[in-house]
Amino acid sequence: MLFASLPLFAFNLVIDPGHGGSDRGAYRGSFVESEIVLKIADKLKIELQEKAPAINIFVTREDQRFIPLKDRVQLAHDKQADLFLSLHANSSTSAQVSGMEYYFSAQKNAPVFLKSKQSAEVAQNSPAIVEAIRNDLIDFGKTKQSLEFSKRIQTAWAQNEFGRKRSHTSKIRRAPFYVIENTRMPSVLVEVGFISNQREARKLITDEYQTELAHALTEAIVDFKEKSDK
Ligand SMILES: [Zn+2]
């Protein structure tokens, strides 16, 4: 557990629907990223409240309002989130590309703890280095758990009626997106599909598909929480 001061089994989740307001994200005609991810976030919140009432849910935006990236990260820290889930939709210059993508932090500041044998020796003399090592350990835990959570979503989606057909296109990746790079807890950014792919975009705006996406995310979150309870 990253936050030892929290009561046992409390689990705080931040859901972050990307973009909002004048920032529509990716769009093609009536297929608009900021609207699609808001609807999925709503459905996810409702399903989680029903199936996992012990999870405290916070959402970075619940309407079409623009929220700066740093405020989204701030909310996650203020609420001492155990898990941060950002929702986005993708676009590509190729109309053929489709599928889900799960991103976790690229950790540009690679842990010195893992690289340097000397750091443990120097640490005895320097509070700054002790602090650096502590932060590296947090980053290491974050990276490991973010990957773990990504795999859980991928698995849940591969078992889903819709996801099963397209599971070969679902990929786990690393990228320095602001929200997953700057949060200190396990954080994953999910690209739910490609707006630039007509077939996928048409599915993404349907209630049924959004509900199935929310369902797969719910399963992954509940799995992840249960593992962190142990
Ligand atoms: Zn986006």
Tab-separated table of N, CA, C and O in Angstrom, residues 105-230:
chain	number	residue	atom	x	y	z
A	105	SER	N	2.835	4.716	-17.298
A	105	SER	CA	3.887	5.730	-17.343
A	105	SER	C	5.186	5.235	-17.959
A	105	SER	O	5.620	4.107	-17.716
A	106	ALA	N	5.821	6.109	-18.730
A	106	ALA	CA	7.131	5.795	-19.290
A	106	ALA	C	8.226	6.033	-18.267
A	106	ALA	O	9.364	5.633	-18.468
A	107	GLN	N	7.890	6.691	-17.137
A	107	GLN	CA	8.855	7.028	-16.078
A	107	GLN	C	10.169	7.542	-16.661
A	107	GLN	O	11.186	6.870	-16.620
A	108	LYS	N	10.074	8.749	-17.144
A	108	LYS	CA	11.277	9.359	-17.724
A	108	LYS	C	12.414	9.418	-16.712
A	108	LYS	O	13.567	9.251	-17.042
A	109	ASN	N	12.040	9.645	-15.429
A	109	ASN	CA	13.075	9.661	-14.392
A	109	ASN	C	13.244	8.234	-13.875
A	109	ASN	O	12.683	7.859	-12.867
A	110	ALA	N	14.001	7.460	-14.622
A	110	ALA	CA	14.153	6.048	-14.272
A	110	ALA	C	14.768	5.909	-12.879
A	110	ALA	O	15.671	6.659	-12.526
A	111	PRO	N	14.265	4.963	-12.083
A	111	PRO	CA	14.727	4.827	-10.709
A	111	PRO	C	16.240	4.648	-10.583
A	111	PRO	O	16.794	3.704	-11.130
A	112	VAL	N	16.896	5.546	-9.844
A	112	VAL	CA	18.334	5.370	-9.578
A	112	VAL	C	18.520	4.156	-8.675
A	112	VAL	O	19.515	3.464	-8.754
A	113	PHE	N	17.511	3.928	-7.835
A	113	PHE	CA	17.563	2.792	-6.909
A	113	PHE	C	17.851	1.485	-7.649
A	113	PHE	O	18.590	0.637	-7.183
A	114	LEU	N	17.233	1.348	-8.809
A	114	LEU	CA	17.373	0.092	-9.542
A	114	LEU	C	18.644	0.043	-10.372
A	114	LEU	O	19.076	-1.004	-10.789
A	115	LYS	N	19.226	1.215	-10.597
A	115	LYS	CA	20.379	1.255	-11.496
A	115	LYS	C	21.717	1.290	-10.760
A	115	LYS	O	22.705	0.780	-11.242
A	116	SER	N	21.712	1.964	-9.607
A	116	SER	CA	22.992	2.256	-8.984
A	116	SER	C	23.223	1.449	-7.716
A	116	SER	O	22.435	1.477	-6.783
A	117	LYS	N	24.319	0.723	-7.725
A	117	LYS	CA	24.692	-0.046	-6.533
A	117	LYS	C	25.179	0.890	-5.436
A	117	LYS	O	25.047	0.607	-4.259
A	118	GLN	N	25.765	2.014	-5.864
A	118	GLN	CA	26.338	2.934	-4.878
A	118	GLN	C	25.269	3.652	-4.061
A	118	GLN	O	25.527	4.077	-2.951
A	119	SER	N	24.076	3.785	-4.609
A	119	SER	CA	23.095	4.645	-3.955
A	119	SER	C	22.826	4.216	-2.517
A	119	SER	O	22.653	5.041	-1.643
A	120	ALA	N	22.839	2.893	-2.264
A	120	ALA	CA	22.563	2.410	-0.916
A	120	ALA	C	23.663	2.845	0.056
A	120	ALA	O	23.395	3.149	1.214
A	121	GLU	N	24.892	2.889	-0.457
A	121	GLU	CA	26.012	3.299	0.402
A	121	GLU	C	25.968	4.790	0.687
A	121	GLU	O	26.102	5.215	1.830
A	122	VAL	N	25.755	5.576	-0.365
A	122	VAL	CA	25.710	7.026	-0.198
A	122	VAL	C	24.530	7.416	0.699
A	122	VAL	O	24.596	8.386	1.444
A	123	ALA	N	23.481	6.591	0.624
A	123	ALA	CA	22.242	6.914	1.334
A	123	ALA	C	22.457	7.132	2.823
A	123	ALA	O	21.767	7.927	3.438
A	124	GLN	N	23.411	6.415	3.379
A	124	GLN	CA	23.646	6.529	4.820
A	124	GLN	C	24.004	7.957	5.224
A	124	GLN	O	23.779	8.348	6.351
A	125	ASN	N	24.563	8.673	4.290
A	125	ASN	CA	25.030	10.008	4.635
A	125	ASN	C	24.139	11.143	4.156
A	125	ASN	O	24.355	12.279	4.516
A	126	SER	N	23.174	10.850	3.327
A	126	SER	CA	22.451	11.948	2.710
A	126	SER	C	20.931	11.776	2.778
A	126	SER	O	20.377	10.871	2.151
A	127	PRO	N	20.275	12.644	3.568
A	127	PRO	CA	18.806	12.573	3.626
A	127	PRO	C	18.168	12.763	2.249
A	127	PRO	O	17.135	12.167	1.946
A	128	ALA	N	18.825	13.577	1.406
A	128	ALA	CA	18.270	13.821	0.068
A	128	ALA	C	18.233	12.527	-0.731
A	128	ALA	O	17.287	12.276	-1.476
A	129	ILE	N	19.278	11.727	-0.567
A	129	ILE	CA	19.330	10.473	-1.326
A	129	ILE	C	18.377	9.438	-0.716
A	129	ILE	O	17.732	8.679	-1.439
A	130	VAL	N	18.249	9.468	0.592
A	130	VAL	CA	17.253	8.590	1.224
A	130	VAL	C	15.868	8.913	0.652
A	130	VAL	O	15.109	8.022	0.273
A	131	GLU	N	15.583	10.204	0.537
A	131	GLU	CA	14.312	10.653	-0.027
A	131	GLU	C	14.185	10.198	-1.489
A	131	GLU	O	13.126	9.733	-1.912
A	132	ALA	N	15.294	10.331	-2.235
A	132	ALA	CA	15.275	9.929	-3.656
A	132	ALA	C	14.995	8.441	-3.782
A	132	ALA	O	14.225	8.012	-4.648
A	133	ILE	N	15.602	7.661	-2.904
A	133	ILE	CA	15.398	6.211	-2.963
A	133	ILE	C	13.955	5.857	-2.584
A	133	ILE	O	13.315	5.018	-3.217
A	134	ARG	N	13.455	6.570	-1.576
A	134	ARG	CA	12.060	6.353	-1.189
A	134	ARG	C	11.127	6.611	-2.389
A	134	ARG	O	10.241	5.829	-2.690
A	135	ASN	N	11.387	7.721	-3.081
A	135	ASN	CA	10.570	8.062	-4.256
A	135	ASN	C	10.711	7.032	-5.363
A	135	ASN	O	9.747	6.720	-6.049
A	136	ASP	N	11.944	6.526	-5.521
A	136	ASP	CA	12.161	5.501	-6.540
A	136	ASP	C	11.369	4.240	-6.229
A	136	ASP	O	10.820	3.607	-7.118
A	137	LEU	N	11.318	3.902	-4.956
A	137	LEU	CA	10.564	2.715	-4.561
A	137	LEU	C	9.084	2.903	-4.860
A	137	LEU	O	8.410	1.987	-5.326
A	138	ILE	N	8.585	4.117	-4.592
A	138	ILE	CA	7.181	4.415	-4.904
A	138	ILE	C	6.963	4.305	-6.413
A	138	ILE	O	6.014	3.678	-6.875
A	139	ASP	N	7.888	4.896	-7.200
A	139	ASP	CA	7.770	4.844	-8.660
A	139	ASP	C	7.794	3.399	-9.156
A	139	ASP	O	7.046	3.016	-10.042
A	140	PHE	N	8.691	2.611	-8.546
A	140	PHE	CA	8.812	1.210	-8.950
A	140	PHE	C	7.498	0.477	-8.671
A	140	PHE	O	6.976	-0.241	-9.518
A	141	GLY	N	6.935	0.692	-7.473
A	141	GLY	CA	5.657	0.078	-7.118
A	141	GLY	C	4.553	0.542	-8.044
A	141	GLY	O	3.728	-0.248	-8.502
A	142	LYS	N	4.566	1.824	-8.344
A	142	LYS	CA	3.555	2.400	-9.235
A	142	LYS	C	3.621	1.748	-10.618
A	142	LYS	O	2.603	1.334	-11.168
A	143	THR	N	4.832	1.658	-11.163
A	143	THR	CA	5.012	1.098	-12.500
A	143	THR	C	4.529	-0.352	-12.552
A	143	THR	O	3.782	-0.743	-13.445
A	144	LYS	N	4.949	-1.125	-11.553
A	144	LYS	CA	4.606	-2.540	-11.501
A	144	LYS	C	3.083	-2.719	-11.410
A	144	LYS	O	2.494	-3.519	-12.134
A	145	GLN	N	2.460	-1.912	-10.542
A	145	GLN	CA	1.015	-2.063	-10.350
A	145	GLN	C	0.219	-1.500	-11.523
A	145	GLN	O	-0.880	-1.984	-11.810
A	146	SER	N	0.761	-0.488	-12.181
A	146	SER	CA	0.077	0.060	-13.359
A	146	SER	C	0.059	-0.978	-14.478
A	146	SER	O	-0.949	-1.150	-15.171
A	147	LEU	N	1.188	-1.669	-14.637
A	147	LEU	CA	1.261	-2.744	-15.636
A	147	LEU	C	0.266	-3.853	-15.264
A	147	LEU	O	-0.475	-4.355	-16.113
A	148	GLU	N	0.264	-4.186	-13.985
A	148	GLU	CA	-0.644	-5.223	-13.474
A	148	GLU	C	-2.108	-4.872	-13.783
A	148	GLU	O	-2.880	-5.697	-14.283
A	149	PHE	N	-2.467	-3.624	-13.522
A	149	PHE	CA	-3.846	-3.181	-13.782
A	149	PHE	C	-4.146	-3.198	-15.287
A	149	PHE	O	-5.229	-3.620	-15.709
A	150	SER	N	-3.170	-2.767	-16.099
A	150	SER	CA	-3.346	-2.805	-17.570
A	150	SER	C	-3.667	-4.222	-18.027
A	150	SER	O	-4.553	-4.440	-18.855
A	151	LYS	N	-2.922	-5.191	-17.477
A	151	LYS	CA	-3.140	-6.597	-17.862
A	151	LYS	C	-4.529	-7.070	-17.460
A	151	LYS	O	-5.159	-7.858	-18.163
A	152	ARG	N	-4.986	-6.581	-16.296
A	152	ARG	CA	-6.320	-6.987	-15.844
A	152	ARG	C	-7.412	-6.443	-16.773
A	152	ARG	O	-8.405	-7.117	-17.034
A	153	ILE	N	-7.219	-5.223	-17.258
A	153	ILE	CA	-8.226	-4.674	-18.191
A	153	ILE	C	-8.175	-5.470	-19.487
A	153	ILE	O	-9.211	-5.844	-20.047
A	154	GLN	N	-6.961	-5.721	-19.958
A	154	GLN	CA	-6.796	-6.453	-21.218
A	154	GLN	C	-7.478	-7.831	-21.124
A	154	GLN	O	-8.183	-8.247	-22.041
A	155	THR	N	-7.268	-8.508	-20.009
A	155	THR	CA	-7.868	-9.830	-19.804
A	155	THR	C	-9.398	-9.731	-19.753
A	155	THR	O	-10.097	-10.505	-20.412
A	156	ALA	N	-9.899	-8.752	-18.990
A	156	ALA	CA	-11.356	-8.591	-18.866
A	156	ALA	C	-11.972	-8.302	-20.237
A	156	ALA	O	-13.021	-8.844	-20.594
A	157	TRP	N	-11.295	-7.474	-21.021
A	157	TRP	CA	-11.833	-7.112	-22.346
A	157	TRP	C	-11.760	-8.296	-23.313
A	157	TRP	O	-12.658	-8.508	-24.129
A	158	ALA	N	-10.702	-9.093	-23.188
A	158	ALA	CA	-10.551	-10.264	-24.072
A	158	ALA	C	-11.639	-11.304	-23.804
A	158	ALA	O	-11.953	-12.120	-24.670
A	159	GLN	N	-12.196	-11.283	-22.571
A	159	GLN	CA	-13.245	-12.247	-22.235
A	159	GLN	C	-14.636	-11.707	-22.569
A	159	GLN	O	-15.629	-12.402	-22.453
A	160	ASN	N	-14.667	-10.425	-22.949
A	160	ASN	CA	-15.950	-9.782	-23.226
A	160	ASN	C	-16.448	-10.151	-24.619
A	160	ASN	O	-15.653	-10.354	-25.545
A	161	GLU	N	-17.752	-10.220	-24.731
A	161	GLU	CA	-18.395	-10.562	-26.001
A	161	GLU	C	-17.877	-9.709	-27.166
A	161	GLU	O	-17.605	-10.201	-28.252
A	162	PHE	N	-17.722	-8.392	-26.914
A	162	PHE	CA	-17.229	-7.499	-27.968
A	162	PHE	C	-15.716	-7.564	-28.091
A	162	PHE	O	-15.167	-7.576	-29.185
A	163	GLY	N	-15.057	-7.587	-26.942
A	163	GLY	CA	-13.600	-7.541	-26.939
A	163	GLY	C	-12.971	-8.792	-27.509
A	163	GLY	O	-11.901	-8.734	-28.113
A	164	ARG	N	-13.624	-9.934	-27.305
A	164	ARG	CA	-13.086	-11.222	-27.748
A	164	ARG	C	-12.758	-11.208	-29.242
A	164	ARG	O	-11.714	-11.668	-29.656
A	165	LYS	N	-13.673	-10.634	-30.003
A	165	LYS	CA	-13.488	-10.620	-31.465
A	165	LYS	C	-12.281	-9.784	-31.888
A	165	LYS	O	-11.703	-10.007	-32.927
A	166	ARG	N	-11.956	-8.791	-31.073
A	166	ARG	CA	-10.910	-7.862	-31.484
A	166	ARG	C	-9.720	-7.883	-30.523
A	166	ARG	O	-8.945	-6.953	-30.471
A	167	SER	N	-9.612	-8.970	-29.735
A	167	SER	CA	-8.601	-8.961	-28.676
A	167	SER	C	-7.183	-8.890	-29.236
A	167	SER	O	-6.278	-8.392	-28.575
A	168	HIS	N	-6.989	-9.331	-30.473
A	168	HIS	CA	-5.640	-9.291	-31.061
A	168	HIS	C	-5.166	-7.847	-31.281
A	168	HIS	O	-3.990	-7.607	-31.465
A	169	THR	N	-6.113	-6.899	-31.273
A	169	THR	CA	-5.707	-5.512	-31.505
A	169	THR	C	-5.471	-4.745	-30.200
A	169	THR	O	-5.139	-3.571	-30.214
A	170	SER	N	-5.658	-5.423	-29.055
A	170	SER	CA	-5.529	-4.715	-27.786
A	170	SER	C	-4.081	-4.747	-27.281
A	170	SER	O	-3.464	-5.802	-27.211
A	171	LYS	N	-3.547	-3.565	-26.969
A	171	LYS	CA	-2.108	-3.467	-26.674
A	171	LYS	C	-1.813	-2.699	-25.387
A	171	LYS	O	-2.440	-1.695	-25.110
A	172	ILE	N	-0.816	-3.184	-24.652
A	172	ILE	CA	-0.319	-2.454	-23.482
A	172	ILE	C	0.925	-1.679	-23.910
A	172	ILE	O	1.822	-2.244	-24.540
A	173	ARG	N	0.937	-0.396	-23.587
A	173	ARG	CA	2.052	0.446	-24.023
A	173	ARG	C	2.493	1.392	-22.915
A	173	ARG	O	1.767	1.587	-21.944
A	174	ARG	N	3.658	2.016	-23.143
A	174	ARG	CA	4.136	3.034	-22.212
A	174	ARG	C	4.288	4.348	-22.968
A	174	ARG	O	4.744	4.354	-24.108
A	175	ALA	N	3.870	5.437	-22.343
A	175	ALA	CA	4.035	6.766	-22.949
A	175	ALA	C	3.990	7.808	-21.840
A	175	ALA	O	3.322	7.602	-20.820
A	176	PRO	N	4.694	8.916	-22.029
A	176	PRO	CA	4.727	9.928	-20.960
A	176	PRO	C	3.529	10.881	-20.993
A	176	PRO	O	3.701	12.090	-20.991
A	177	PHE	N	2.307	10.344	-21.014
A	177	PHE	CA	1.134	11.223	-20.933
A	177	PHE	C	1.118	11.904	-19.562
A	177	PHE	O	1.404	11.259	-18.548
A	178	TYR	N	0.758	13.168	-19.561
A	178	TYR	CA	0.879	13.988	-18.347
A	178	TYR	C	0.230	13.348	-17.122
A	178	TYR	O	0.857	13.241	-16.062
A	179	VAL	N	-1.018	12.935	-17.247
A	179	VAL	CA	-1.742	12.463	-16.056
A	179	VAL	C	-1.177	11.166	-15.475
A	179	VAL	O	-1.175	10.986	-14.252
A	180	ILE	N	-0.694	10.287	-16.342
A	180	ILE	CA	-0.145	9.031	-15.795
A	180	ILE	C	1.310	9.213	-15.364
A	180	ILE	O	1.818	8.461	-14.540
A	181	GLU	N	1.960	10.209	-15.918
A	181	GLU	CA	3.364	10.468	-15.566
A	181	GLU	C	3.470	11.200	-14.223
A	181	GLU	O	4.422	10.998	-13.475
A	182	ASN	N	2.497	12.053	-13.927
A	182	ASN	CA	2.610	12.937	-12.759
A	182	ASN	C	1.855	12.488	-11.521
A	182	ASN	O	1.969	13.111	-10.466
A	183	THR	N	1.086	11.431	-11.632
A	183	THR	CA	0.415	10.889	-10.442
A	183	THR	C	1.398	9.951	-9.742
A	183	THR	O	2.274	9.375	-10.375
A	184	ARG	N	1.222	9.813	-8.416
A	184	ARG	CA	2.165	8.991	-7.651
A	184	ARG	C	1.603	7.598	-7.343
A	184	ARG	O	2.260	6.802	-6.674
A	185	MET	N	0.364	7.339	-7.801
A	185	MET	CA	-0.246	6.034	-7.530
A	185	MET	C	-0.353	5.261	-8.856
A	185	MET	O	-0.143	5.836	-9.916
A	186	PRO	N	-0.674	3.959	-8.810
A	186	PRO	CA	-0.874	3.211	-10.053
A	186	PRO	C	-1.865	3.948	-10.964
A	186	PRO	O	-2.945	4.337	-10.508
A	187	SER	N	-1.465	4.159	-12.198
A	187	SER	CA	-2.242	4.994	-13.118
A	187	SER	C	-2.202	4.406	-14.514
A	187	SER	O	-1.127	4.085	-15.020
A	188	VAL	N	-3.374	4.293	-15.101
A	188	VAL	CA	-3.452	3.763	-16.465
A	188	VAL	C	-4.359	4.663	-17.301
A	188	VAL	O	-5.392	5.140	-16.820
A	189	LEU	N	-3.909	4.922	-18.511
A	189	LEU	CA	-4.724	5.676	-19.467
A	189	LEU	C	-5.217	4.680	-20.519
A	189	LEU	O	-4.410	4.026	-21.182
A	190	VAL	N	-6.537	4.566	-20.609
A	190	VAL	CA	-7.118	3.629	-21.565
A	190	VAL	C	-7.631	4.392	-22.779
A	190	VAL	O	-8.403	5.346	-22.648
A	191	GLU	N	-7.174	3.971	-23.941
A	191	GLU	CA	-7.726	4.481	-25.201
A	191	GLU	C	-8.760	3.441	-25.612
A	191	GLU	O	-8.418	2.313	-25.968
A	192	VAL	N	-10.036	3.824	-25.538
A	192	VAL	CA	-11.113	2.829	-25.684
A	192	VAL	C	-11.348	2.364	-27.118
A	192	VAL	O	-12.047	1.377	-27.349
A	193	GLY	N	-10.766	3.073	-28.075
A	193	GLY	CA	-10.948	2.683	-29.468
A	193	GLY	C	-10.630	3.872	-30.359
A	193	GLY	O	-10.343	4.967	-29.855
A	194	PHE	N	-10.676	3.633	-31.674
A	194	PHE	CA	-10.272	4.677	-32.622
A	194	PHE	C	-11.472	5.388	-33.261
A	194	PHE	O	-12.264	4.761	-33.974
A	195	ILE	N	-11.556	6.692	-32.981
A	195	ILE	CA	-12.569	7.549	-33.598
A	195	ILE	C	-12.356	7.593	-35.121
A	195	ILE	O	-13.292	7.761	-35.892
A	196	SER	N	-11.098	7.423	-35.530
A	196	SER	CA	-10.735	7.525	-36.949
A	196	SER	C	-11.122	6.274	-37.742
A	196	SER	O	-11.012	6.257	-38.964
A	197	ASN	N	-11.542	5.226	-37.023
A	197	ASN	CA	-11.997	4.017	-37.693
A	197	ASN	C	-13.530	4.024	-37.668
A	197	ASN	O	-14.151	3.903	-36.617
A	198	GLN	N	-14.141	4.172	-38.836
A	198	GLN	CA	-15.604	4.304	-38.939
A	198	GLN	C	-16.363	3.219	-38.184
A	198	GLN	O	-17.287	3.502	-37.432
A	199	ARG	N	-15.930	1.983	-38.390
A	199	ARG	CA	-16.648	0.859	-37.761
A	199	ARG	C	-16.578	0.946	-36.243
A	199	ARG	O	-17.564	0.750	-35.544
A	200	GLU	N	-15.366	1.259	-35.756
A	200	GLU	CA	-15.188	1.321	-34.309
A	200	GLU	C	-15.897	2.541	-33.723
A	200	GLU	O	-16.520	2.464	-32.669
A	201	ALA	N	-15.810	3.668	-34.418
A	201	ALA	CA	-16.453	4.898	-33.942
A	201	ALA	C	-17.963	4.712	-33.824
A	201	ALA	O	-18.582	5.156	-32.855
A	202	ARG	N	-18.545	4.014	-34.794
A	202	ARG	CA	-19.998	3.771	-34.754
A	202	ARG	C	-20.384	2.928	-33.550
A	202	ARG	O	-21.461	3.103	-32.973
A	203	LYS	N	-19.503	1.998	-33.167
A	203	LYS	CA	-19.771	1.188	-31.969
A	203	LYS	C	-19.605	2.037	-30.702
A	203	LYS	O	-20.400	1.937	-29.772
A	204	LEU	N	-18.542	2.836	-30.708
A	204	LEU	CA	-18.196	3.611	-29.501
A	204	LEU	C	-19.306	4.551	-29.032
A	204	LEU	O	-19.377	4.892	-27.863
A	205	ILE	N	-20.157	4.996	-29.962
A	205	ILE	CA	-21.225	5.923	-29.549
A	205	ILE	C	-22.488	5.188	-29.074
A	205	ILE	O	-23.433	5.822	-28.625
A	206	THR	N	-22.486	3.848	-29.171
A	206	THR	CA	-23.697	3.134	-28.738
A	206	THR	C	-23.677	2.855	-27.237
A	206	THR	O	-22.626	2.618	-26.638
A	207	ASP	N	-24.873	2.854	-26.677
A	207	ASP	CA	-25.076	2.559	-25.270
A	207	ASP	C	-24.548	1.172	-24.916
A	207	ASP	O	-23.902	0.971	-23.894
A	208	GLU	N	-24.837	0.228	-25.798
A	208	GLU	CA	-24.487	-1.165	-25.556
A	208	GLU	C	-22.968	-1.354	-25.451
A	208	GLU	O	-22.468	-1.999	-24.525
A	209	TYR	N	-22.257	-0.770	-26.399
A	209	TYR	CA	-20.791	-0.922	-26.413
A	209	TYR	C	-20.163	-0.211	-25.223
A	209	TYR	O	-19.265	-0.733	-24.570
A	210	GLN	N	-20.662	0.992	-24.925
A	210	GLN	CA	-20.153	1.746	-23.769
A	210	GLN	C	-20.379	0.959	-22.478
A	210	GLN	O	-19.520	0.924	-21.597
A	211	THR	N	-21.550	0.316	-22.386
A	211	THR	CA	-21.869	-0.489	-21.199
A	211	THR	C	-20.898	-1.660	-21.062
A	211	THR	O	-20.434	-1.977	-19.963
A	212	GLU	N	-20.566	-2.298	-22.186
A	212	GLU	CA	-19.630	-3.437	-22.146
A	212	GLU	C	-18.221	-2.978	-21.775
A	212	GLU	O	-17.515	-3.671	-21.042
A	213	LEU	N	-17.826	-1.823	-22.279
A	213	LEU	CA	-16.518	-1.278	-21.897
A	213	LEU	C	-16.481	-1.005	-20.395
A	213	LEU	O	-15.530	-1.371	-19.698
A	214	ALA	N	-17.547	-0.372	-19.901
A	214	ALA	CA	-17.635	-0.058	-18.472
A	214	ALA	C	-17.606	-1.343	-17.652
A	214	ALA	O	-16.987	-1.408	-16.586
A	215	HIS	N	-18.236	-2.385	-18.193
A	215	HIS	CA	-18.287	-3.666	-17.493
A	215	HIS	C	-16.890	-4.290	-17.379
A	215	HIS	O	-16.485	-4.758	-16.309
A	216	ALA	N	-16.152	-4.280	-18.474
A	216	ALA	CA	-14.785	-4.835	-18.452
A	216	ALA	C	-13.901	-4.030	-17.489
A	216	ALA	O	-13.115	-4.610	-16.727
A	217	LEU	N	-14.059	-2.720	-17.502
A	217	LEU	CA	-13.266	-1.870	-16.592
A	217	LEU	C	-13.634	-2.167	-15.135
A	217	LEU	O	-12.762	-2.231	-14.265
A	218	THR	N	-14.935	-2.358	-14.881
A	218	THR	CA	-15.393	-2.686	-13.520
A	218	THR	C	-14.721	-3.969	-13.033
A	218	THR	O	-14.180	-4.026	-11.926
A	219	GLU	N	-14.730	-4.995	-13.883
A	219	GLU	CA	-14.120	-6.277	-13.493
A	219	GLU	C	-12.645	-6.102	-13.172
A	219	GLU	O	-12.139	-6.641	-12.181
A	220	ALA	N	-11.959	-5.337	-14.006
A	220	ALA	CA	-10.522	-5.128	-13.800
A	220	ALA	C	-10.261	-4.370	-12.497
A	220	ALA	O	-9.335	-4.698	-11.749
A	221	ILE	N	-11.076	-3.368	-12.218
A	221	ILE	CA	-10.901	-2.561	-10.996
A	221	ILE	C	-11.168	-3.412	-9.757
A	221	ILE	O	-10.393	-3.385	-8.789
A	222	VAL	N	-12.245	-4.201	-9.794
A	222	VAL	CA	-12.586	-5.052	-8.644
A	222	VAL	C	-11.476	-6.084	-8.398
A	222	VAL	O	-11.031	-6.283	-7.271
A	223	ASP	N	-10.974	-6.696	-9.478
A	223	ASP	CA	-9.840	-7.636	-9.373
A	223	ASP	C	-8.626	-6.975	-8.746
A	223	ASP	O	-7.974	-7.529	-7.872
A	224	PHE	N	-8.332	-5.809	-9.260
A	224	PHE	CA	-7.144	-5.083	-8.789
A	224	PHE	C	-7.276	-4.735	-7.307
A	224	PHE	O	-6.350	-4.907	-6.536
A	225	LYS	N	-8.465	-4.273	-6.916
A	225	LYS	CA	-8.699	-3.922	-5.516
A	225	LYS	C	-8.571	-5.153	-4.619
A	225	LYS	O	-7.928	-5.108	-3.577
A	226	GLU	N	-9.174	-6.270	-5.066
A	226	GLU	CA	-9.124	-7.484	-4.246
A	226	GLU	C	-7.697	-7.935	-4.020
A	226	GLU	O	-7.339	-8.368	-2.932
A	227	LYS	N	-6.876	-7.787	-5.056
A	227	LYS	CA	-5.475	-8.182	-4.911
A	227	LYS	C	-4.755	-7.252	-3.940
A	227	LYS	O	-3.954	-7.691	-3.106
A	228	SER	N	-5.079	-5.964	-3.999
A	228	SER	CA	-4.387	-5.016	-3.116
A	228	SER	C	-4.886	-5.124	-1.667
A	228	SER	O	-4.233	-4.664	-0.742
A	229	ASP	N	-6.058	-5.761	-1.454
A	229	ASP	CA	-6.568	-5.978	-0.090
A	229	ASP	C	-5.773	-7.041	0.639
A	229	ASP	O	-5.786	-7.105	1.857
A	230	LYS	N	-5.140	-7.931	-0.147
A	230	LYS	CA	-4.499	-9.107	0.474
A	230	LYS	C	-3.145	-8.755	1.077
A	230	LYS	O	-2.537	-7.805	0.688
